mmCIF file of C-alpha atoms in Angstrom:
data_model
loop_
_atom_site.group_PDB
_atom_site.id
_atom_site.type_symbol
_atom_site.label_atom_id
_atom_site.label_comp_id
_atom_site.label_asym_id
_atom_site.label_seq_id
_atom_site.Cartn_x
_atom_site.Cartn_y
_atom_site.Cartn_z
ATOM 1 C CA UNK A 110 11.001 -11.264 17.754
ATOM 2 C CA UNK A 111 9.804 -8.222 19.569
ATOM 3 C CA UNK A 112 6.532 -6.593 18.484
ATOM 4 C CA UNK A 113 6.981 -3.883 15.899
ATOM 5 C CA UNK A 114 6.127 -0.302 16.500
ATOM 6 C CA UNK A 115 3.522 0.876 13.977
ATOM 7 C CA UNK A 116 3.643 4.695 13.822
ATOM 8 C CA UNK A 117 3.070 7.558 11.369
ATOM 9 C CA UNK A 118 5.866 7.806 8.849
ATOM 10 C CA UNK A 119 8.109 10.895 8.994
ATOM 11 C CA UNK A 120 10.493 12.411 6.488
ATOM 12 C CA UNK A 121 13.396 10.979 8.491
ATOM 13 C CA UNK A 122 12.081 7.519 7.560
ATOM 14 C CA UNK A 123 12.372 8.141 3.853
ATOM 15 C CA UNK A 124 15.883 6.749 3.406
ATOM 16 C CA UNK A 125 14.748 3.405 4.785
ATOM 17 C CA UNK A 126 11.467 3.523 2.801
ATOM 18 C CA UNK A 127 13.401 4.220 -0.361
ATOM 19 C CA UNK A 128 15.728 1.301 0.216
ATOM 20 C CA UNK A 129 12.816 -1.082 0.946
ATOM 21 C CA UNK A 130 10.981 0.003 -2.262
ATOM 22 C CA UNK A 131 14.197 -0.137 -4.334
ATOM 23 C CA UNK A 132 14.573 -3.837 -3.373
ATOM 24 C CA UNK A 133 10.961 -4.425 -4.328
ATOM 25 C CA UNK A 134 11.369 -2.762 -7.777
ATOM 26 C CA UNK A 135 14.713 -4.500 -8.557
ATOM 27 C CA UNK A 136 13.793 -7.983 -7.403
ATOM 28 C CA UNK A 137 10.101 -8.331 -6.871
ATOM 29 C CA UNK A 138 6.842 -8.278 -8.834
ATOM 30 C CA UNK A 139 4.648 -6.556 -6.296
ATOM 31 C CA UNK A 140 5.292 -3.340 -8.085
ATOM 32 C CA UNK A 141 5.479 -2.957 -11.835
ATOM 33 C CA UNK A 142 7.918 -0.042 -11.741
ATOM 34 C CA UNK A 143 11.141 -1.052 -13.541
ATOM 35 C CA UNK A 144 13.523 1.731 -12.249
ATOM 36 C CA UNK A 145 13.581 2.463 -8.548
ATOM 37 C CA UNK A 146 12.859 6.059 -7.740
ATOM 38 C CA UNK A 147 15.407 7.958 -5.770
ATOM 39 C CA UNK A 148 15.033 9.716 -2.442
ATOM 40 C CA UNK A 149 13.939 12.997 -4.073
ATOM 41 C CA UNK A 150 11.119 11.232 -5.872
ATOM 42 C CA UNK A 151 10.054 9.155 -2.841
ATOM 43 C CA UNK A 152 10.085 12.453 -0.794
ATOM 44 C CA UNK A 153 7.862 14.065 -3.439
ATOM 45 C CA UNK A 154 5.370 11.072 -3.312
ATOM 46 C CA UNK A 155 5.408 11.000 0.548
ATOM 47 C CA UNK A 156 4.542 14.754 0.642
ATOM 48 C CA UNK A 157 1.884 14.447 -1.886
ATOM 49 C CA UNK A 158 0.110 11.752 0.135
ATOM 50 C CA UNK A 159 0.596 13.522 3.444
ATOM 51 C CA UNK A 160 -0.518 16.921 1.965
ATOM 52 C CA UNK A 161 -3.513 15.126 0.474
ATOM 53 C CA UNK A 162 -4.626 13.879 3.918
ATOM 54 C CA UNK A 163 -3.831 10.244 3.333
ATOM 55 C CA UNK A 164 -2.420 7.925 6.057
ATOM 56 C CA UNK A 165 1.217 6.679 5.852
ATOM 57 C CA UNK A 166 2.711 4.348 8.424
ATOM 58 C CA UNK A 167 5.994 2.542 9.071
ATOM 59 C CA UNK A 168 6.735 -0.545 11.130
ATOM 60 C CA UNK A 169 9.912 -0.312 13.182
ATOM 61 C CA UNK A 170 11.814 -2.955 15.056
ATOM 62 C CA UNK A 171 14.329 -1.714 17.547
ATOM 63 C CA UNK A 172 13.937 1.801 16.047
ATOM 64 C CA UNK A 173 14.787 0.550 12.544
ATOM 65 C CA UNK A 174 12.158 0.875 9.808
ATOM 66 C CA UNK A 175 11.438 -2.547 8.312
ATOM 67 C CA UNK A 176 8.219 -1.863 6.367
ATOM 68 C CA UNK A 177 5.728 0.806 5.373
ATOM 69 C CA UNK A 178 2.155 1.116 4.222
ATOM 70 C CA UNK A 179 0.066 3.949 2.959
ATOM 71 C CA UNK A 180 -3.242 4.703 1.372
ATOM 72 C CA UNK A 181 -3.613 6.989 -1.609
ATOM 73 C CA UNK A 182 -6.183 8.057 -4.166
ATOM 74 C CA UNK A 183 -7.547 5.175 -6.087
ATOM 75 C CA UNK A 184 -8.185 7.266 -9.149
ATOM 76 C CA UNK A 185 -7.901 11.056 -9.712
ATOM 77 C CA UNK A 186 -11.495 11.898 -10.696
ATOM 78 C CA UNK A 187 -13.557 13.439 -7.978
ATOM 79 C CA UNK A 188 -16.196 10.758 -7.882
ATOM 80 C CA UNK A 189 -13.577 8.318 -6.482
ATOM 81 C CA UNK A 190 -12.752 10.548 -3.549
ATOM 82 C CA UNK A 191 -14.090 8.142 -0.923
ATOM 83 C CA UNK A 192 -12.065 5.192 -2.305
ATOM 84 C CA UNK A 193 -8.392 4.590 -1.544
ATOM 85 C CA UNK A 194 -5.771 2.188 -2.805
ATOM 86 C CA UNK A 195 -3.335 0.675 -0.415
ATOM 87 C CA UNK A 196 0.307 -0.238 -0.663
ATOM 88 C CA UNK A 197 2.403 -2.296 1.678
ATOM 89 C CA UNK A 198 6.148 -3.009 1.410
ATOM 90 C CA UNK A 199 8.469 -4.930 3.791
ATOM 91 C CA UNK A 200 12.059 -5.780 3.931
ATOM 92 C CA UNK A 201 12.416 -9.341 2.558
ATOM 93 C CA UNK A 202 13.800 -10.731 5.780
ATOM 94 C CA UNK A 203 10.581 -9.586 7.544
ATOM 95 C CA UNK A 204 8.021 -11.356 5.282
ATOM 96 C CA UNK A 205 5.684 -13.830 6.939
ATOM 97 C CA UNK A 206 6.037 -12.449 10.492
ATOM 98 C CA UNK A 207 2.686 -10.687 10.682
ATOM 99 C CA UNK A 208 4.075 -7.157 10.310
ATOM 100 C CA UNK A 209 2.295 -6.582 6.900
ATOM 101 C CA UNK A 210 -0.971 -7.621 8.579
ATOM 102 C CA UNK A 211 -0.416 -5.203 11.420
ATOM 103 C CA UNK A 212 0.376 -2.425 8.980
ATOM 104 C CA UNK A 213 -2.760 -3.184 6.962
ATOM 105 C CA UNK A 214 -4.979 -3.243 10.006
ATOM 106 C CA UNK A 215 -3.663 0.153 11.110
ATOM 107 C CA UNK A 216 -4.175 1.507 7.657
ATOM 108 C CA UNK A 217 -7.719 0.259 7.497
ATOM 109 C CA UNK A 218 -8.591 1.845 10.890
ATOM 110 C CA UNK A 219 -7.049 5.136 9.912
ATOM 111 C CA UNK A 220 -8.688 5.233 6.465
ATOM 112 C CA UNK A 221 -12.072 4.607 8.129
ATOM 113 C CA UNK A 222 -11.413 7.449 10.579
ATOM 114 C CA UNK A 223 -10.695 9.755 7.688
ATOM 115 C CA UNK A 224 -14.066 9.052 6.111
ATOM 116 C CA UNK A 225 -13.012 6.687 3.273
ATOM 117 C CA UNK A 226 -15.590 4.096 2.321
ATOM 118 C CA UNK A 227 -13.741 1.629 0.075
ATOM 119 C CA UNK A 228 -10.203 0.287 -0.064
ATOM 120 C CA UNK A 229 -8.772 -1.308 -3.220
ATOM 121 C CA UNK A 230 -5.678 -3.549 -3.322
ATOM 122 C CA UNK A 231 -4.007 -3.851 -6.683
ATOM 123 C CA UNK A 232 -1.672 -6.763 -6.119
ATOM 124 C CA UNK A 233 1.093 -7.257 -8.594
ATOM 125 C CA UNK A 234 1.548 -10.862 -9.712
ATOM 126 C CA UNK A 235 -1.226 -13.372 -9.208
ATOM 127 C CA UNK A 236 1.418 -15.645 -7.631
ATOM 128 C CA UNK A 237 1.889 -13.175 -4.673
ATOM 129 C CA UNK A 238 0.159 -15.489 -2.208
ATOM 130 C CA UNK A 239 1.425 -13.638 0.865
ATOM 131 C CA UNK A 240 -0.233 -10.351 -0.158
ATOM 132 C CA UNK A 241 -3.404 -12.119 -1.301
ATOM 133 C CA UNK A 242 -3.543 -13.939 2.020
ATOM 134 C CA UNK A 243 -3.046 -10.848 4.185
ATOM 135 C CA UNK A 244 -5.730 -9.002 2.314
ATOM 136 C CA UNK A 245 -8.114 -11.988 2.637
ATOM 137 C CA UNK A 246 -7.510 -12.097 6.411
ATOM 138 C CA UNK A 247 -8.558 -8.509 6.736
ATOM 139 C CA UNK A 248 -11.864 -8.799 4.913
ATOM 140 C CA UNK A 249 -10.908 -8.062 1.329
ATOM 141 C CA UNK A 250 -12.834 -9.859 -1.319
ATOM 142 C CA UNK A 251 -11.433 -10.920 -4.703
ATOM 143 C CA UNK A 252 -12.972 -8.757 -7.475
ATOM 144 C CA UNK A 253 -10.884 -9.867 -10.419
ATOM 145 C CA UNK A 254 -7.651 -10.492 -12.173
ATOM 146 C CA UNK A 255 -6.228 -8.508 -15.018
ATOM 147 C CA UNK A 256 -4.301 -11.186 -16.861
ATOM 148 C CA UNK A 257 -0.919 -10.464 -18.490
ATOM 149 C CA UNK A 258 -1.082 -6.676 -18.077
ATOM 150 C CA UNK A 259 2.498 -6.200 -16.910
ATOM 151 C CA UNK A 260 5.831 -7.314 -18.375
ATOM 152 C CA UNK A 261 8.792 -7.612 -15.955
ATOM 153 C CA UNK A 262 11.781 -9.914 -15.653
ATOM 154 C CA UNK A 263 11.002 -11.354 -19.051
ATOM 155 C CA UNK A 264 7.561 -12.565 -18.370
ATOM 156 C CA UNK A 265 3.943 -11.513 -18.373
ATOM 157 C CA UNK A 266 2.411 -10.675 -14.961
ATOM 158 C CA UNK A 267 -1.208 -10.341 -13.796
ATOM 159 C CA UNK A 268 -2.623 -7.865 -11.270
ATOM 160 C CA UNK A 269 -5.076 -9.170 -8.776
ATOM 161 C CA UNK A 270 -7.843 -6.734 -7.613
ATOM 162 C CA UNK A 271 -9.321 -7.004 -4.138
ATOM 163 C CA UNK A 272 -11.756 -4.723 -2.366
ATOM 164 C CA UNK A 273 -12.908 -4.127 1.231
ATOM 165 C CA UNK A 274 -15.619 -1.767 2.507
ATOM 166 C CA UNK A 275 -14.491 0.754 5.159
ATOM 167 C CA UNK A 276 -16.735 1.986 7.963
ATOM 168 C CA UNK A 277 -20.285 2.273 6.664
ATOM 169 C CA UNK A 278 -19.164 1.424 3.170
ATOM 170 C CA UNK A 279 -21.972 1.986 0.650
ATOM 171 C CA UNK A 280 -24.736 1.536 3.206
ATOM 172 C CA UNK A 281 -25.092 5.310 3.726
ATOM 173 C CA UNK A 282 -24.468 8.370 1.635
ATOM 174 C CA UNK A 283 -21.593 10.695 2.453
ATOM 175 C CA UNK A 284 -22.307 13.926 4.288
ATOM 176 C CA UNK A 285 -23.524 16.786 2.080
ATOM 177 C CA UNK A 286 -20.734 18.760 0.454
ATOM 178 C CA UNK A 287 -18.353 15.817 0.551
#
């Protein structure tokens, strides 16, 4: 397999991104959405993240988007402004080939460059060993599990919380006025 190109996402990528996410919603437990958003909604979400100054990347193989990752606000209140939450989604045929790891590493670097200090992973389904493993490889620590908080496909699902410091983390204070 050739190495994927990891590059900033563009609006032209949104059809592929929407299809990847649709599959995750309909058949997976990484997301707790039950109805897949359409292209209009995915475009709105994309623009909100880009306009908010958050990083958003795609992985492309032979010019075809096969995965994506972005960081967004962890929570809306201003005190959380230095903390981001990450999301990574891949086409099913691409799992376990290191592409999610490459996307996450790029997302970490870019989030650090933008001044974020903490990254949170909210992983749907405690049985999602692939996502937990990728996050562990990149320095995330387990911070807890919310047991049985989602109900999808006729069963209760957990969310796993993991966290990683970015850049200076909490060792220094942010610049004044931040």
